[in-house]
């Protein structure tokens, strides 16, 4: 069965304290891995797409990496405005672009 | 550029009532999806569509029906609402291209069934 697991469930960081979020997956026919940010009461907002092992993408204080079995979202010197839930999703399947989501990591950055 | 728009944003239903959630996208995307999001469960796919006039079941389709009569619209129906359908519902759309295939989400509909 296709699965996406994110860890930790929750993470509290001091402002400026770097860390990483993990997304491990077991799917057949991976077509892409996606990271989203979700603020309370809003829909998920797209951050990155990774398509192949070894690929890296960066945006401001965020950097996403991909291996054959997992992805990491590295947060460098986070600020309070980085507080949100970060969702990982994988795209698989032969028909359509079905996305399978993890349960997310809730990040809180304390000033 | 509106992206993905969902209506309504909030709704309270009594058990047994019916309703339709509307999703509209202006990005000319071929694929559209309905998800529900519950605490600790993540986003779960209810139904999806790969094109106008086509629909398919996702992970949790029971109790829901969908229709896609126009490419830009995807409707989610609840024929007889149950308290277990209390959730936040998200619509999303994506392109069928082989690159830039990320899904774009609406702002959600918070549904409470009492």
Short mmCIF file of C-alpha atoms in Angstrom, two decimals:
data_model
loop_
_atom_site.label_atom_id
_atom_site.label_comp_id
_atom_site.label_asym_id
_atom_site.label_seq_id
_atom_site.Cartn_x
_atom_site.Cartn_y
_atom_site.Cartn_z
CA UNK A 1 0.00 0.00 0.00
CA UNK A 2 1.26 3.45 -0.91
CA UNK A 3 2.22 5.46 2.16
CA UNK A 4 3.66 8.84 3.05
CA UNK A 5 4.98 9.41 6.59
CA UNK A 6 6.13 12.74 7.98
CA UNK A 7 8.18 13.33 11.10
CA UNK A 8 8.17 14.86 13.57
CA UNK A 9 4.47 15.62 14.03
CA UNK A 10 5.33 18.89 15.76
CA UNK A 11 8.50 20.93 16.07
CA UNK A 12 9.25 24.01 18.16
CA UNK A 13 12.33 26.03 17.28
CA UNK A 14 13.89 29.18 18.59
CA UNK A 15 14.27 31.90 15.99
CA UNK A 16 17.53 31.22 14.15
CA UNK A 17 17.70 27.54 15.17
CA UNK A 18 18.02 25.46 11.99
CA UNK A 19 16.41 22.03 11.64
CA UNK A 20 14.99 19.52 9.16
CA UNK A 21 11.62 17.92 8.51
CA UNK A 22 11.40 14.41 7.11
CA UNK A 23 9.05 12.80 4.60
CA UNK A 24 9.47 9.11 3.87
CA UNK A 25 7.43 7.35 1.21
CA UNK A 26 6.62 3.93 -0.15
CA UNK A 27 4.87 4.26 -3.48
CA UNK A 28 5.19 2.46 -6.75
CA UNK A 29 5.72 4.55 -9.82
CA UNK A 30 6.73 7.80 -8.14
CA UNK A 31 6.23 10.69 -10.52
CA UNK A 32 7.05 13.57 -8.18
CA UNK A 33 7.34 14.69 -4.56
CA UNK A 34 5.82 17.97 -3.42
CA UNK A 35 6.15 20.20 -0.38
CA UNK A 36 3.35 22.51 0.68
CA UNK A 37 2.91 25.06 3.44
CA UNK A 38 -0.47 25.37 5.15
CA UNK A 39 -1.43 28.24 7.43
CA UNK A 40 -4.40 27.88 9.83
CA UNK A 41 -7.73 28.23 8.06
CA UNK A 42 -6.18 28.27 4.60
CA UNK A 43 -5.53 25.86 1.78
CA UNK A 44 -2.10 24.31 1.17
CA UNK A 45 0.31 26.58 -0.68
CA UNK A 46 2.79 25.02 -3.09
CA UNK A 47 6.51 25.28 -2.24
CA UNK A 48 8.60 22.77 -4.21
CA UNK A 49 8.50 19.87 -6.62
CA UNK A 50 11.24 17.23 -6.74
CA UNK A 51 11.26 14.62 -9.48
CA UNK A 52 14.43 12.54 -9.10
CA UNK A 53 16.83 11.35 -6.40
CA UNK A 54 19.60 13.86 -5.79
CA UNK A 55 17.52 16.83 -6.81
CA UNK A 56 17.50 19.93 -4.58
CA UNK A 57 15.36 23.07 -4.61
CA UNK A 58 15.75 26.25 -2.54
CA UNK A 59 13.51 29.16 -1.65
CA UNK A 60 14.60 31.76 0.89
CA UNK A 61 15.27 29.85 4.15
CA UNK A 62 13.90 26.55 2.83
CA UNK A 63 15.74 23.81 0.99
CA UNK A 64 14.18 20.55 -0.15
CA UNK A 65 16.15 17.42 -1.03
CA UNK A 66 15.12 14.00 -2.35
CA UNK A 67 16.51 10.47 -2.09
CA UNK A 68 14.98 7.22 -3.33
CA UNK A 69 13.00 6.74 -0.13
CA UNK A 70 12.68 10.11 1.58
CA UNK A 71 12.77 13.86 1.31
CA UNK A 72 13.99 16.48 3.73
CA UNK A 73 12.87 20.06 4.13
CA UNK A 74 15.73 21.98 5.70
CA UNK A 75 14.92 25.25 7.43
CA UNK A 76 17.87 27.56 7.94
CA UNK A 77 17.72 30.32 10.57
CA UNK A 78 13.92 30.24 10.75
CA UNK A 79 11.81 33.28 11.60
CA UNK A 80 8.42 33.38 13.38
CA UNK A 81 6.69 33.88 10.03
CA UNK A 82 7.88 30.41 9.01
CA UNK A 83 5.47 28.95 11.57
CA UNK A 84 2.96 26.77 9.70
CA UNK A 85 2.16 23.15 8.94
CA UNK A 86 4.37 21.68 6.23
CA UNK A 87 2.83 18.95 4.10
CA UNK A 88 4.57 16.43 1.91
CA UNK A 89 2.80 14.76 -1.01
CA UNK A 90 3.82 12.20 -3.59
CA UNK A 91 2.40 11.86 -7.05
CA UNK A 92 1.91 8.36 -8.38
CA UNK A 93 -0.37 6.33 -10.56
CA UNK A 94 -0.79 5.65 -14.22
CA UNK A 95 -4.02 7.55 -14.75
CA UNK A 96 -4.36 11.12 -13.67
CA UNK A 97 -2.03 12.83 -11.28
CA UNK A 98 -3.11 11.35 -7.96
CA UNK A 99 -1.47 12.92 -4.93
CA UNK A 100 -0.96 11.11 -1.60
CA UNK A 101 -0.39 13.35 1.40
CA UNK A 102 1.37 12.87 4.70
CA UNK A 103 -0.20 14.17 7.90
CA UNK A 104 2.18 17.11 8.11
CA UNK A 105 4.66 18.66 10.53
CA UNK A 106 3.43 21.58 12.61
CA UNK A 107 6.32 24.04 12.96
CA UNK A 108 6.37 26.78 15.58
CA UNK A 109 9.21 29.30 15.58
CA UNK A 110 9.53 31.21 18.85
CA UNK A 111 10.93 34.76 18.78
CA UNK B 1 -5.85 35.58 -11.23
CA UNK B 2 -8.29 33.81 -8.88
CA UNK B 3 -6.79 30.29 -9.15
CA UNK B 4 -9.11 27.84 -7.39
CA UNK B 5 -12.28 29.19 -5.80
CA UNK B 6 -14.56 27.22 -3.49
CA UNK B 7 -18.07 28.11 -2.39
CA UNK B 8 -19.36 28.23 0.25
CA UNK B 9 -16.60 28.81 2.82
CA UNK B 10 -18.68 27.65 5.80
CA UNK B 11 -21.83 25.57 6.14
CA UNK B 12 -23.79 23.87 8.89
CA UNK B 13 -26.08 21.00 7.90
CA UNK B 14 -28.50 18.86 9.81
CA UNK B 15 -28.14 15.09 9.55
CA UNK B 16 -29.90 13.86 6.43
CA UNK B 17 -29.78 17.17 4.55
CA UNK B 18 -28.11 17.47 1.18
CA UNK B 19 -25.79 20.07 -0.27
CA UNK B 20 -23.40 20.77 -3.13
CA UNK B 21 -19.94 22.28 -2.88
CA UNK B 22 -18.74 24.16 -5.93
CA UNK B 23 -15.16 24.41 -7.13
CA UNK B 24 -14.07 26.63 -10.01
CA UNK B 25 -10.59 26.99 -11.50
CA UNK B 26 -9.36 29.47 -14.10
CA UNK B 27 -6.01 27.85 -14.96
CA UNK B 28 -7.36 25.59 -17.72
CA UNK B 29 -6.26 22.54 -15.74
CA UNK B 30 -7.33 19.10 -16.91
CA UNK B 31 -7.29 17.42 -13.49
CA UNK B 32 -9.42 18.35 -10.50
CA UNK B 33 -9.70 16.80 -7.04
CA UNK B 34 -11.77 16.88 -3.88
CA UNK B 35 -10.04 16.20 -0.57
CA UNK B 36 -11.18 16.19 3.02
CA UNK B 37 -8.88 17.14 5.87
CA UNK B 38 -9.41 15.86 9.39
CA UNK B 39 -7.18 16.27 12.47
CA UNK B 40 -4.48 13.61 12.52
CA UNK B 41 -5.64 12.12 9.20
CA UNK B 42 -4.09 14.46 6.69
CA UNK B 43 -5.63 15.17 3.31
CA UNK B 44 -7.59 12.24 1.90
CA UNK B 45 -8.77 12.04 -1.69
CA UNK B 46 -12.54 11.71 -2.11
CA UNK B 47 -13.00 11.84 -5.89
CA UNK B 48 -11.07 13.18 -8.81
CA UNK B 49 -11.52 13.98 -12.49
CA UNK B 50 -9.08 13.72 -15.37
CA UNK B 51 -11.22 15.72 -17.75
CA UNK B 52 -14.62 17.14 -18.58
CA UNK B 53 -17.32 14.52 -18.23
CA UNK B 54 -15.12 12.04 -16.34
CA UNK B 55 -14.89 11.23 -12.62
CA UNK B 56 -13.22 8.54 -10.51
CA UNK B 57 -13.22 7.38 -6.89
CA UNK B 58 -10.41 8.19 -4.50
CA UNK B 59 -9.61 6.80 -1.05
CA UNK B 60 -12.82 7.79 0.76
CA UNK B 61 -15.67 8.13 -1.79
CA UNK B 62 -18.58 6.70 0.20
CA UNK B 63 -21.39 9.17 0.85
CA UNK B 64 -20.22 11.61 -1.85
CA UNK B 65 -20.96 12.14 -5.52
CA UNK B 66 -19.25 14.42 -8.02
CA UNK B 67 -19.83 15.86 -11.45
CA UNK B 68 -17.69 17.69 -13.95
CA UNK B 69 -19.92 19.04 -16.67
CA UNK B 70 -17.54 21.86 -17.56
CA UNK B 71 -13.74 21.78 -17.56
CA UNK B 72 -13.46 24.63 -15.08
CA UNK B 73 -15.98 23.34 -12.53
CA UNK B 74 -16.01 20.32 -10.21
CA UNK B 75 -19.01 19.78 -7.93
CA UNK B 76 -19.07 17.68 -4.76
CA UNK B 77 -22.45 16.51 -3.51
CA UNK B 78 -23.59 15.09 -0.21
CA UNK B 79 -26.97 13.40 -0.68
CA UNK B 80 -27.70 12.64 2.98
CA UNK B 81 -25.21 14.29 5.33
CA UNK B 82 -23.89 12.41 8.36
CA UNK B 83 -21.93 13.72 11.38
CA UNK B 84 -18.91 11.70 10.12
CA UNK B 85 -18.80 14.06 7.16
CA UNK B 86 -17.95 17.00 9.40
CA UNK B 87 -14.62 18.11 7.98
CA UNK B 88 -12.77 20.73 5.98
CA UNK B 89 -13.08 20.12 2.26
CA UNK B 90 -10.48 21.25 -0.24
CA UNK B 91 -10.70 21.37 -3.99
CA UNK B 92 -7.53 21.31 -6.08
CA UNK B 93 -6.54 21.32 -9.73
CA UNK B 94 -3.43 20.42 -11.69
CA UNK B 95 -2.12 20.19 -15.22
CA UNK B 96 -1.64 16.92 -17.10
CA UNK B 97 1.73 18.06 -18.38
CA UNK B 98 4.78 16.02 -17.40
CA UNK B 99 6.43 18.96 -15.63
CA UNK B 100 5.04 21.64 -13.31
CA UNK B 101 2.38 19.21 -12.21
CA UNK B 102 1.81 20.60 -8.74
CA UNK B 103 -1.74 20.90 -7.46
CA UNK B 104 -3.22 24.27 -6.58
CA UNK B 105 -5.72 24.38 -3.75
CA UNK B 106 -8.74 26.44 -2.88
CA UNK B 107 -9.23 28.03 0.53
CA UNK B 108 -11.45 25.25 1.81
CA UNK B 109 -15.05 24.74 2.96
CA UNK B 110 -15.61 24.07 6.64
CA UNK B 111 -18.65 21.79 6.93
CA UNK B 112 -20.32 20.87 10.20
CA UNK B 113 -23.05 18.23 10.29
CA UNK B 114 -25.16 18.26 13.46
#
